[in-house]
Coordinates of C-alpha atoms and ligand atoms in Angstrom, one line a residue:
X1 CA 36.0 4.9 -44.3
X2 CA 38.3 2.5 -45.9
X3 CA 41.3 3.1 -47.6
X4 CA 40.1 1.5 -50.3
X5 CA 37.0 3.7 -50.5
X6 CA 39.4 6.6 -49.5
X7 CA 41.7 6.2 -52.7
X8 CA 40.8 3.2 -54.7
X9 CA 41.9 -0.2 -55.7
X10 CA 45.5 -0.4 -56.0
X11 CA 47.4 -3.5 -56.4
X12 CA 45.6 -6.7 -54.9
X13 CA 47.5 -7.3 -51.4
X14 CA 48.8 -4.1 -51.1
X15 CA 46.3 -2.5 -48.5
X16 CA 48.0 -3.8 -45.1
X17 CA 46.7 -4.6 -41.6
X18 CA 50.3 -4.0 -39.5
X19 CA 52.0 -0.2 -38.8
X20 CA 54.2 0.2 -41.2
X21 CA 57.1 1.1 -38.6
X22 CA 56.6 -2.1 -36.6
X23 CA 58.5 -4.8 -39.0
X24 CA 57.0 -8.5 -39.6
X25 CA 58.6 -9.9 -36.7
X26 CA 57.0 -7.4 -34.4
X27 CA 59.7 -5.6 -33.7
X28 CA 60.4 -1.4 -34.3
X29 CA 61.4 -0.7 -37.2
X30 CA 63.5 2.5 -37.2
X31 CA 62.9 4.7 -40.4
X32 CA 64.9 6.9 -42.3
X33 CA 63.1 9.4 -44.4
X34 CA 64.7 10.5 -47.4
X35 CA 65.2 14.4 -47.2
X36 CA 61.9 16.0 -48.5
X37 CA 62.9 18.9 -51.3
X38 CA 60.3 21.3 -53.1
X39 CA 57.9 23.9 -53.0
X40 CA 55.6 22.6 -50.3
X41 CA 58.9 21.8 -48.1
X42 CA 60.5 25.4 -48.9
X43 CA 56.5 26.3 -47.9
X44 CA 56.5 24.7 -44.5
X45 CA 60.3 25.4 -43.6
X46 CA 59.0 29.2 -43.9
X47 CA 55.9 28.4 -41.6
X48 CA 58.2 26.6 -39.4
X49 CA 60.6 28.9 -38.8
X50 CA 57.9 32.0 -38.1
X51 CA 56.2 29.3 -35.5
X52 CA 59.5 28.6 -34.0
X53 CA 60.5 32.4 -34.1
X54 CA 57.0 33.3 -31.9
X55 CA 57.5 30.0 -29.9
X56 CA 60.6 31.3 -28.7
X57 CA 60.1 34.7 -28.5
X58 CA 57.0 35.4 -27.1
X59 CA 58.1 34.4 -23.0
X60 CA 60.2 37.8 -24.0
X61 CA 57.0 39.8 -24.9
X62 CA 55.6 42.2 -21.8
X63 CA 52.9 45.0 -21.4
X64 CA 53.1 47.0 -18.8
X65 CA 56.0 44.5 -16.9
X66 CA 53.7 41.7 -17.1
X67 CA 53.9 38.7 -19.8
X68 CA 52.2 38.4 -22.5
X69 CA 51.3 34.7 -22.2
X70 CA 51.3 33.0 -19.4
X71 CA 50.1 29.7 -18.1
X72 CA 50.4 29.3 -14.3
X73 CA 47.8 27.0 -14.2
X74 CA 49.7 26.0 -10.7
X75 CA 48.3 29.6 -9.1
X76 CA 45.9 29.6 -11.7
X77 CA 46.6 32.4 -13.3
X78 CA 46.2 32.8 -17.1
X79 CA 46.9 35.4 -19.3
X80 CA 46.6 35.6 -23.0
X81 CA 47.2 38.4 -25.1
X82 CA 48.5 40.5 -21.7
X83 CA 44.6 40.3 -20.2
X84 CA 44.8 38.1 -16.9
X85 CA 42.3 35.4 -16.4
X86 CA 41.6 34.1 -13.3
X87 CA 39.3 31.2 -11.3
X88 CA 36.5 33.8 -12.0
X89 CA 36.6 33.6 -15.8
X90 CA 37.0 29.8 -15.9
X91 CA 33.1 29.9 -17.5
X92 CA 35.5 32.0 -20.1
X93 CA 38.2 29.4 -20.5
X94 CA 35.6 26.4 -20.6
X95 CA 33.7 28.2 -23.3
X96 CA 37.4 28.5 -25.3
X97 CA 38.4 25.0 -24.8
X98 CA 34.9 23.9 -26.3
X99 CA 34.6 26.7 -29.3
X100 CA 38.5 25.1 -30.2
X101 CA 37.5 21.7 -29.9
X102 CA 34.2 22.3 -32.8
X103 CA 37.4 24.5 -34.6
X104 CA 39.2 21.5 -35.0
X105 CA 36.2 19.4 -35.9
X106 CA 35.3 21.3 -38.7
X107 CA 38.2 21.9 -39.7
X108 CA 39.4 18.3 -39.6
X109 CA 36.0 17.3 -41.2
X110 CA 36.6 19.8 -44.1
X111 CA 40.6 20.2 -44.5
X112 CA 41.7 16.6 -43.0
X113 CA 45.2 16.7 -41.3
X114 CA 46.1 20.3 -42.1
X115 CA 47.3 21.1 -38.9
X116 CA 49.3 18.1 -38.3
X117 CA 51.9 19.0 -41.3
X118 CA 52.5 22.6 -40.8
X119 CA 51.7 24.0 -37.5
X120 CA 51.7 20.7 -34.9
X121 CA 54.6 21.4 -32.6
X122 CA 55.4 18.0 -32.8
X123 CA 55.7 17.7 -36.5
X124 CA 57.6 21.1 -36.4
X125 CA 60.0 19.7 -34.0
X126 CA 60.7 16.5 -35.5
X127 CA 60.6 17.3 -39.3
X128 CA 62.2 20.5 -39.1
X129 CA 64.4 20.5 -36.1
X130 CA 65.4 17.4 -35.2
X131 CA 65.3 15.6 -38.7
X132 CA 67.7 18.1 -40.1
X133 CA 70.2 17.8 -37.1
X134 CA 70.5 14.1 -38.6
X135 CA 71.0 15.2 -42.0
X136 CA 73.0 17.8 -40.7
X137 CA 75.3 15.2 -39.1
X138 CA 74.6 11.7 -40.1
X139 CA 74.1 12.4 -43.6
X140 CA 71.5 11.8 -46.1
X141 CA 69.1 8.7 -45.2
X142 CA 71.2 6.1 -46.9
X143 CA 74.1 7.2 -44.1
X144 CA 72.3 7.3 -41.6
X145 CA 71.2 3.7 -42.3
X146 CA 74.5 2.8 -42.7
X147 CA 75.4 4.5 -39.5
X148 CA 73.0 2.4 -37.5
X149 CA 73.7 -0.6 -39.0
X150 CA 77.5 -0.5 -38.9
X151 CA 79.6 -1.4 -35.8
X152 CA 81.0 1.0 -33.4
X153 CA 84.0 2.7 -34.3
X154 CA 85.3 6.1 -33.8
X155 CA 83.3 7.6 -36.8
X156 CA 79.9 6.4 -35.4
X157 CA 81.0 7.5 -31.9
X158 CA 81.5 11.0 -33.4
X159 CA 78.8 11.2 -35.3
X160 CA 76.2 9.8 -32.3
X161 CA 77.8 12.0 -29.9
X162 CA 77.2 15.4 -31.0
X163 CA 73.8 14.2 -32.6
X164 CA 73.2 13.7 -29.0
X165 CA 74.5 16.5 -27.7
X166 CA 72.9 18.7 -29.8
X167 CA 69.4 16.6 -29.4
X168 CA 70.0 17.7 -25.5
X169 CA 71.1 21.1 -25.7
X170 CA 67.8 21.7 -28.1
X171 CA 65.4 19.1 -25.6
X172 CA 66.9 22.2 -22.5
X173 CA 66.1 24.6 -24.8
X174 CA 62.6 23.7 -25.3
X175 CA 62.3 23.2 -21.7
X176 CA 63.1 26.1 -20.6
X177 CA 61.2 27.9 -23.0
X178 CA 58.2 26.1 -22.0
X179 CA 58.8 26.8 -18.3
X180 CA 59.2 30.5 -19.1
X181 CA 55.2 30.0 -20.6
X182 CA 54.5 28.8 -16.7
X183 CA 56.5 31.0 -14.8
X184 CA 57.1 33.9 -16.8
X185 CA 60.6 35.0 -18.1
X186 CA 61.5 36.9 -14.9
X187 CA 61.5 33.6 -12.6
X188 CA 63.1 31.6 -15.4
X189 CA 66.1 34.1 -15.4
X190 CA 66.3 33.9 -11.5
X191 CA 66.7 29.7 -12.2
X192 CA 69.1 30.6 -14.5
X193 CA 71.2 33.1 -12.8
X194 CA 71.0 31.7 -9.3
X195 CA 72.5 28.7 -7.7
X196 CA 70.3 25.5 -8.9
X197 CA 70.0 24.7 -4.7
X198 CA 67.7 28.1 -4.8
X199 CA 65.2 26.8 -7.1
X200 CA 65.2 23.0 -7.0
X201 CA 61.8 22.9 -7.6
X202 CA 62.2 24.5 -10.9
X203 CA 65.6 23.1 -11.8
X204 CA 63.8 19.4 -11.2
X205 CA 61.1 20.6 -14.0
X206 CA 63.3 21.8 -16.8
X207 CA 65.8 18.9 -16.5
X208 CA 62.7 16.5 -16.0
X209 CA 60.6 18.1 -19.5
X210 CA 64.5 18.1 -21.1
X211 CA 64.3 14.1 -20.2
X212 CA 61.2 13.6 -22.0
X213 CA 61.9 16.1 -24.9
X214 CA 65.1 14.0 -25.4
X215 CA 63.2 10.9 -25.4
X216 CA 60.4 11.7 -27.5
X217 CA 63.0 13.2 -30.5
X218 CA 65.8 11.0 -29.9
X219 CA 63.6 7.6 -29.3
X220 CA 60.0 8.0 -29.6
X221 CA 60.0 9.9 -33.1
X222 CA 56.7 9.5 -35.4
X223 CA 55.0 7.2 -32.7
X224 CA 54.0 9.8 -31.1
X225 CA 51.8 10.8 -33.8
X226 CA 51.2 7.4 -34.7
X227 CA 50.6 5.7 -31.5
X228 CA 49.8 8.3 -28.7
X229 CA 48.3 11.1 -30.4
X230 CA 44.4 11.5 -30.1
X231 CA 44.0 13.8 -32.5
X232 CA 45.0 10.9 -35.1
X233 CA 43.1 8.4 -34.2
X234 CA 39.9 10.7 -34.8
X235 CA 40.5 11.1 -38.1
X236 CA 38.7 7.4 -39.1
X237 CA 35.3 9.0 -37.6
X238 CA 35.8 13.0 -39.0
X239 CA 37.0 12.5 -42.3
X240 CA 34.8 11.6 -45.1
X241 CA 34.9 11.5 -48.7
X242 CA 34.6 15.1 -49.0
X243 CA 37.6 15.5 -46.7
X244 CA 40.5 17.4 -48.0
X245 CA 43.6 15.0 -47.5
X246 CA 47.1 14.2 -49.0
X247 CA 45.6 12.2 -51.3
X248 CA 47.1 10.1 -54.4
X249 CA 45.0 10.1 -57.6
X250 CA 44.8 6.5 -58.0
X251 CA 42.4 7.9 -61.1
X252 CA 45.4 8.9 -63.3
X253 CA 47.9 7.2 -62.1
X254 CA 46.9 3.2 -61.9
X255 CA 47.9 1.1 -63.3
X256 CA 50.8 1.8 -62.2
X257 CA 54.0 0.5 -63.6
X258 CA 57.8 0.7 -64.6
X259 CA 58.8 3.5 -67.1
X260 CA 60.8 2.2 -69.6
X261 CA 62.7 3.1 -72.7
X262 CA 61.0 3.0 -75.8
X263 CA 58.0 1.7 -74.9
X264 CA 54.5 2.9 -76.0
X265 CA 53.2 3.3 -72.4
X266 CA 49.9 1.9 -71.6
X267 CA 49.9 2.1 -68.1
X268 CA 48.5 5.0 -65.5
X269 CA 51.2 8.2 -64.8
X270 CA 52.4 6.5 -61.8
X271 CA 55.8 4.5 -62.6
X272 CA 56.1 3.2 -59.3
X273 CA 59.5 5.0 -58.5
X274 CA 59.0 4.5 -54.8
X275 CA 60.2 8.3 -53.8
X276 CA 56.5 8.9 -52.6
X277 CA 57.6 6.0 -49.8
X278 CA 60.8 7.3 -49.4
X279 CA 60.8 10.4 -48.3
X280 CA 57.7 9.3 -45.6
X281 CA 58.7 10.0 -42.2
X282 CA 55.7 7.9 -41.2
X283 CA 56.9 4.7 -43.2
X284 CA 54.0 4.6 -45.1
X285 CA 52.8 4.6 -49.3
X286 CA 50.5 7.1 -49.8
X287 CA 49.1 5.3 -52.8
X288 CA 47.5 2.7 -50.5
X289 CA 44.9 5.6 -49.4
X290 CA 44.6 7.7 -46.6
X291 CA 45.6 6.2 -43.7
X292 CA 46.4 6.7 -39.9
X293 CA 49.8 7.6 -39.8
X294 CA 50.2 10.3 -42.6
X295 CA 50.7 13.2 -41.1
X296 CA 49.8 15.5 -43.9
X297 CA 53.8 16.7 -44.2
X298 CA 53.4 17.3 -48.0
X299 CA 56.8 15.6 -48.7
X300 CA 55.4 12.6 -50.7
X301 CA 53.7 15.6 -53.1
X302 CA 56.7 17.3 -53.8
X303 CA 59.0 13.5 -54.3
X304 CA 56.2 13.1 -57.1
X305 CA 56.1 16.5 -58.5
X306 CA 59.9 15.5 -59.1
X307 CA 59.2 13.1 -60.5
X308 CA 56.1 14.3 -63.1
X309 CA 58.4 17.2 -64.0
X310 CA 60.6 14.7 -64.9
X311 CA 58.5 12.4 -67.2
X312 CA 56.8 15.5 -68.1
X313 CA 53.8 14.6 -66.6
X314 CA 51.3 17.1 -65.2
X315 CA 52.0 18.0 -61.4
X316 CA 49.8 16.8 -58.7
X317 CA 49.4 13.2 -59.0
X318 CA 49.6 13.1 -55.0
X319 CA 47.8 16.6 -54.2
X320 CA 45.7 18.0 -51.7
X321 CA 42.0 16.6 -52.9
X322 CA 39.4 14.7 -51.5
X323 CA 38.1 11.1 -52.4
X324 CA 35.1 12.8 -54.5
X325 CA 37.3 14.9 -56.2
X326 CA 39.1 12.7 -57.5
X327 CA 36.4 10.2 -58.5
X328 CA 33.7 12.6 -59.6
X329 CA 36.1 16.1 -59.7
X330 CA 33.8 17.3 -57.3
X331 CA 35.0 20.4 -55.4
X332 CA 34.1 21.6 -52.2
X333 CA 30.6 20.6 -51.3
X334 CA 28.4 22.3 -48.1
X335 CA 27.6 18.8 -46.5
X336 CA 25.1 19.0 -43.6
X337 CA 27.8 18.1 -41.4
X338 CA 29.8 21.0 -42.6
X339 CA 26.9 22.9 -42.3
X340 CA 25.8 21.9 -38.5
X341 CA 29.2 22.2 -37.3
X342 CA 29.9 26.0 -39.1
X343 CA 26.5 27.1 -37.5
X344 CA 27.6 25.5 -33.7
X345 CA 31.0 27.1 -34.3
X346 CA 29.2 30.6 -35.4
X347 CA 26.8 30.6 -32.1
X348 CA 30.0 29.6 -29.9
X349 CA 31.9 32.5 -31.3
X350 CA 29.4 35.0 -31.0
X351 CA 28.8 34.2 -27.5
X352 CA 32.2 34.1 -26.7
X353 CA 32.6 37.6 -27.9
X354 CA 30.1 39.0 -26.2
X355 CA 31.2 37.6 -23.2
X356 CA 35.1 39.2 -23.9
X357 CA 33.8 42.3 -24.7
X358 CA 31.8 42.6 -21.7
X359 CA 33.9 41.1 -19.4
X360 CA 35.3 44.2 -17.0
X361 CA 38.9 44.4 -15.6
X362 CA 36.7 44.9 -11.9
X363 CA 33.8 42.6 -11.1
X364 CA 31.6 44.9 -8.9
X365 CA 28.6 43.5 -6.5
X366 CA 26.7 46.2 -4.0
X367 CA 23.8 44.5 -2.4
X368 CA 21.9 45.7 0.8
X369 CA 23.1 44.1 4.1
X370 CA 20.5 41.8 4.5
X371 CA 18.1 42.1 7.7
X372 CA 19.0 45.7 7.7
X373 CA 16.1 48.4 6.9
X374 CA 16.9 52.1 7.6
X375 CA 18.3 54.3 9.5
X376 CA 16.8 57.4 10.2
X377 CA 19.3 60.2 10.6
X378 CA 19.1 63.8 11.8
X379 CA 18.6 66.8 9.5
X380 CA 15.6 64.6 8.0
X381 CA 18.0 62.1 6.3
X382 CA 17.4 58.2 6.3
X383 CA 20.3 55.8 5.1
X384 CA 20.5 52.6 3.9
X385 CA 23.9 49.9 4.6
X386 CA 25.2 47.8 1.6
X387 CA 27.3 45.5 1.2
X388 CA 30.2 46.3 -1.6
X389 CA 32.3 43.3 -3.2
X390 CA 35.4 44.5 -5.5
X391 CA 37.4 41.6 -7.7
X392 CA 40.5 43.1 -9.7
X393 CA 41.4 41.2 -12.3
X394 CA 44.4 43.6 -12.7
X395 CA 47.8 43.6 -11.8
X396 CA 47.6 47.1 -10.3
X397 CA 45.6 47.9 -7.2
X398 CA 42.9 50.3 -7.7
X399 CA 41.3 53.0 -5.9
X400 CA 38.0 52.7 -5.8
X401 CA 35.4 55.6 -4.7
X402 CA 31.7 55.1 -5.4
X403 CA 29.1 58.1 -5.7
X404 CA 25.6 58.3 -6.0
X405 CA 24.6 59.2 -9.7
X406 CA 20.5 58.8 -9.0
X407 CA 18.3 60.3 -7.0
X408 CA 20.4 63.2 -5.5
X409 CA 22.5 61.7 -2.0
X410 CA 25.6 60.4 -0.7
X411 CA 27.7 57.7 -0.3
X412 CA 29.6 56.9 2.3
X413 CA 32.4 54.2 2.8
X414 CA 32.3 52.7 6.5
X415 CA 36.1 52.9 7.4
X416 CA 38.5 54.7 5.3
X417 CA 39.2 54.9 1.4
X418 CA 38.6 51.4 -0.6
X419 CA 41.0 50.2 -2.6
X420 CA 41.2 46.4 -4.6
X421 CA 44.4 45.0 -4.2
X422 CA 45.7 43.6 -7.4
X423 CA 44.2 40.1 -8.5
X424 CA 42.7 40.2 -5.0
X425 CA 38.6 40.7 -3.2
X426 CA 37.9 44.0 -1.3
X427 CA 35.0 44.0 0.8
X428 CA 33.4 47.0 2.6
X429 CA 30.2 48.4 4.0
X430 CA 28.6 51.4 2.5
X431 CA 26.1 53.7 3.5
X432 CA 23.9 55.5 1.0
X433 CA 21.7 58.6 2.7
X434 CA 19.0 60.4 1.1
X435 CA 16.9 63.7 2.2
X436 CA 13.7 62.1 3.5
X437 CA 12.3 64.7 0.5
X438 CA 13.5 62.5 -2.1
X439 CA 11.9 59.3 -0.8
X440 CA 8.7 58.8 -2.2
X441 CA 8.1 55.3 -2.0
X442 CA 9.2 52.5 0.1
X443 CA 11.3 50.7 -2.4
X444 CA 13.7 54.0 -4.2
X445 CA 15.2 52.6 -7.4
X446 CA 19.0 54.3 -6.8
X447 CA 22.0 54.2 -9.8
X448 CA 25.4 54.0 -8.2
X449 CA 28.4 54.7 -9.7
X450 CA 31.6 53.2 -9.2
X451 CA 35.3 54.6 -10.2
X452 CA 38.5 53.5 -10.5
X453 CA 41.0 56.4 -9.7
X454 CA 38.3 58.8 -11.6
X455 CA 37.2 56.8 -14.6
X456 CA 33.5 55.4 -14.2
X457 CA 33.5 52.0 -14.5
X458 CA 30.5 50.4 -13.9
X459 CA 26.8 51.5 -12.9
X460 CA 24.7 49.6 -10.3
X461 CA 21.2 49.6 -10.1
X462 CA 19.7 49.0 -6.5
X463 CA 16.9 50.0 -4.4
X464 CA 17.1 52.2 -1.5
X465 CA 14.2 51.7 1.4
X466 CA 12.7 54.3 3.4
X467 CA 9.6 55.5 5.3
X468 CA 7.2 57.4 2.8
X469 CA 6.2 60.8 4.7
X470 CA 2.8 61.8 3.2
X471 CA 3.1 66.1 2.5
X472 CA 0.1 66.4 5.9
X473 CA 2.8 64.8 7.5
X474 CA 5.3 66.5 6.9
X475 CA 3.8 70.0 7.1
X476 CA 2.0 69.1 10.5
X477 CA 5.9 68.1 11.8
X478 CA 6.9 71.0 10.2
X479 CA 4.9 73.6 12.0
X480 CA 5.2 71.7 15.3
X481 CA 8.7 72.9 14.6
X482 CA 8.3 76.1 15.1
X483 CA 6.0 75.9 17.9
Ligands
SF4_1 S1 56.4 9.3 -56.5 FE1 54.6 9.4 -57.8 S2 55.2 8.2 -59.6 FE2 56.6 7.6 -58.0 S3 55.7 5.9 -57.0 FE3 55.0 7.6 -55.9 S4 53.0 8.2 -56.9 FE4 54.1 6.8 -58.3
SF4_2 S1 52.0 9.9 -46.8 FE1 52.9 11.8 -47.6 S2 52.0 13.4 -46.5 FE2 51.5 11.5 -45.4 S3 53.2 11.4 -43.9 FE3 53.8 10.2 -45.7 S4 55.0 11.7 -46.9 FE4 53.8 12.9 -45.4

């Protein structure tokens, strides 16, 4: 879609074909967002701070000892939500990673950027950590402009330094708190307790991630979402005009123009005030349609609320809305994309689920040792040799015992108790023996039952062979017995 389909004509000329941070000579131009105020920034500093708060603080969350999150994908070990994960489950992960991908589909197809403006740790980061540090320190944008543009002295020197500094001490922060999701909170502490000599490998990665977190925030900024991220550059082939965007109502409020005193206004609500533009961190005027780089941060909505409340003008001439909403007031409409997309995301789910909830902490195979038949024992017993395969997924090892729940026998474990080491394979050989009395076919369906400690946790179903001794048989042995 175009951005003049998207919102409408606006001025001739004024739909562009540069970036709006790169300047007409080709060179960066470095922005300075005017500092966004209102209900949708009090909304997302709210949002932002719970994000930040579980960010933060989940590397400290444990069950049982263990994390609660973790991402060694370096042993490849995952767990999420305090269950472990391991190479066996990767069916489990590839399954997530494609349900999240038709998530953000559908979502994108139905509520545009959403995510990119209140929960993309990048936006977060920059908007709400970062940003304020300047307005913290610098000042408001027209001082930090000033700043930039005015020699060195000792003020800037000040002013740059402990911007700086405290860029760095939050880029280390971030690091490490990412390399507690990797390593878990235990081997972080050891880094930081211990001389850096005893863990270079993990001292390299938290100062190299603090190098890169420093240079994305301090240098790289918004082109990161505008140049690098690939969830941006989807947006020209997932949104459509039924897309929910930040979106300006080019309806109501063209043509724009000056307000001015004591004059019977004939033109559209907006009065071309520029705050819309000013308080972009992306550099960009929303009234020129939706285009690449907004980032959905709802600032250019509450600079215009401002402003209607001002000229008491109704609120929401930049709103959340889609291109047919504005044009035709449409609302939300069940598209057949919409529609496709929310029944492949239902069927990916349920699967999913089903998969979860059957998925057991220990992954049990018994199968008879092949090329073995029977053995035939004394006291008119026959036994058969199998072949038992343990995985625990926990982080506990587990006794395991294994009885026979159908027909009436035994089982017995070649060599000594069993038990699965934690996140480890057991292997064993097992004998099952059953009275010759009980076997009256060749192939005996047989139900065994596995424990761990004493809890039953799975049931196998097998089949036992034997020789079939017909009752004349049996009887004729029986009496030759006694003779
Ligand atoms: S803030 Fe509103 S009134 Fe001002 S230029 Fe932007 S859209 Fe027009
Ligand atoms: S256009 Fe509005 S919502 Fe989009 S990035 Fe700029 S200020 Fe944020």
């Amino acid at each position: 879609m175009t951005s003049s389909e998207q919102s409408g004509p606006g001025p001739e000329g004024s739909f562009r074909d540069s970036l709006g941070i790169v300047s007409q000579e080709g060179k960066r131009r470095w922005l300075f967002p005017k500092a966004p105020s209102g209900r949708f920034h009090r909304a997302r500093i709210a949002m932002s701070a719970l994000l930040l708060l579980i960010l933060f603080g989940i590397p400290f969350i444990k069950i049982g000892n263990h994390p609660f999150f973790l991402f060694n994908f370096l042993q490849r070990k995952l767990i999420l939500f305090g269950t472990v994960f391991g190479p066996h489950d990767f069916y489990l992960v590839g399954l997530s990673v494609i349900t999240g991908i038709i998530f953000i589909i559908l979502f994108t197809v139905v509520f545009g950027r959403l995510f990119c403006g209140w929960i993309c740790p990048q936006t977060v980061f920059m908007e709400m950590v970062f940003r304020k540090i300047d307005y913290f320190v610098e000042g408001d944008h027209r001082e930090q402009a000033r700043l930039r543009a005015s020699s060195w002295n000792g003020k800037k020197l000040f002013r740059k330094s402990v911007k700086y500094a405290i860029y760095a001490a939050v880029s280390f922060l971030i690091a490490n708190t990412l390399l507690a999701y990797v390593v878990g909170i235990d081997e972080l502490g050891k880094l930081v307790s211990e001389p850096p000599a005893n863990n270079i490998g993990l001292f390299t990665a938290v100062v190299g991630f603090s190098v890169v977190f420093y240079w994305i925030f301090s240098w790289f900024r918004e082109q990161a979402c505008i140049l690098v991220c690939p969830y941006g550059r989807l947006q020209g082939v997932l949104l459509d005009r039924n897309s929910i965007v930040i979106a300006y109502d080019h309806v109501r409020g063209e043509p724009r123009g000056k307000l001015r005193r004591d004059q019977v206004r004939q033109e559209g609500d907006c009065i071309d005030c520029h705050q819309c533009v000013d308080v972009c961190p992306t550099g960009i005027d929303i009234r020129n349609g939706t285009q690449l780089e907004c980032v959905n941060c709802t600032a250019c909505i509450d600079a215009c609320d401002t402003i209607m409340d001002g000229i008491k003008k109704p609120r929401g001439l930049i709103r959340y809305a889609s291109a047919n909403g504005i044009t035709q007031g449409a609302g939300f409409r069940w598209t057949a994309r919409v529609i496709g997309y929310t029944a492949v995301l239902a069927v990916l789910i349920a699967v999913l689920t089903i998969l979860l909830i059957r998925r057991t902490p220990l992954d049990v195979t018994v199968l008879r040792t092949p090329g073995m038949m029977f053995q035939e024992l004394p006291d008119d017993r026959i036994s058969n040799v199998y072949d038992l395969k343990v995985l625990n997924k926990m982080f506990n090892d587990v006794p395991v015992t294994l009885r026979l729940l159908e027909p009436a026998g035994e089982v017995e474990i070649v060599g000594g108790p069993l038990v699965a080491p934690s996140q480890g394979v057991m292997q064993s050989k097992v004998l099952v023996v059953l009275p010759q009395d009980g076997i009256r076919r060749m192939s005996t369906p047989i139900t065994i039952g596995i424990f761990a400690d004493t809890v039953l946790i799975q049931r196998i179903a097998t089949t036992f062979l034997g020789p079939v001794k017909h009752k004349k048989d049996a009887d004729h042995e029986h009496e030759g017995g006694h003779e």
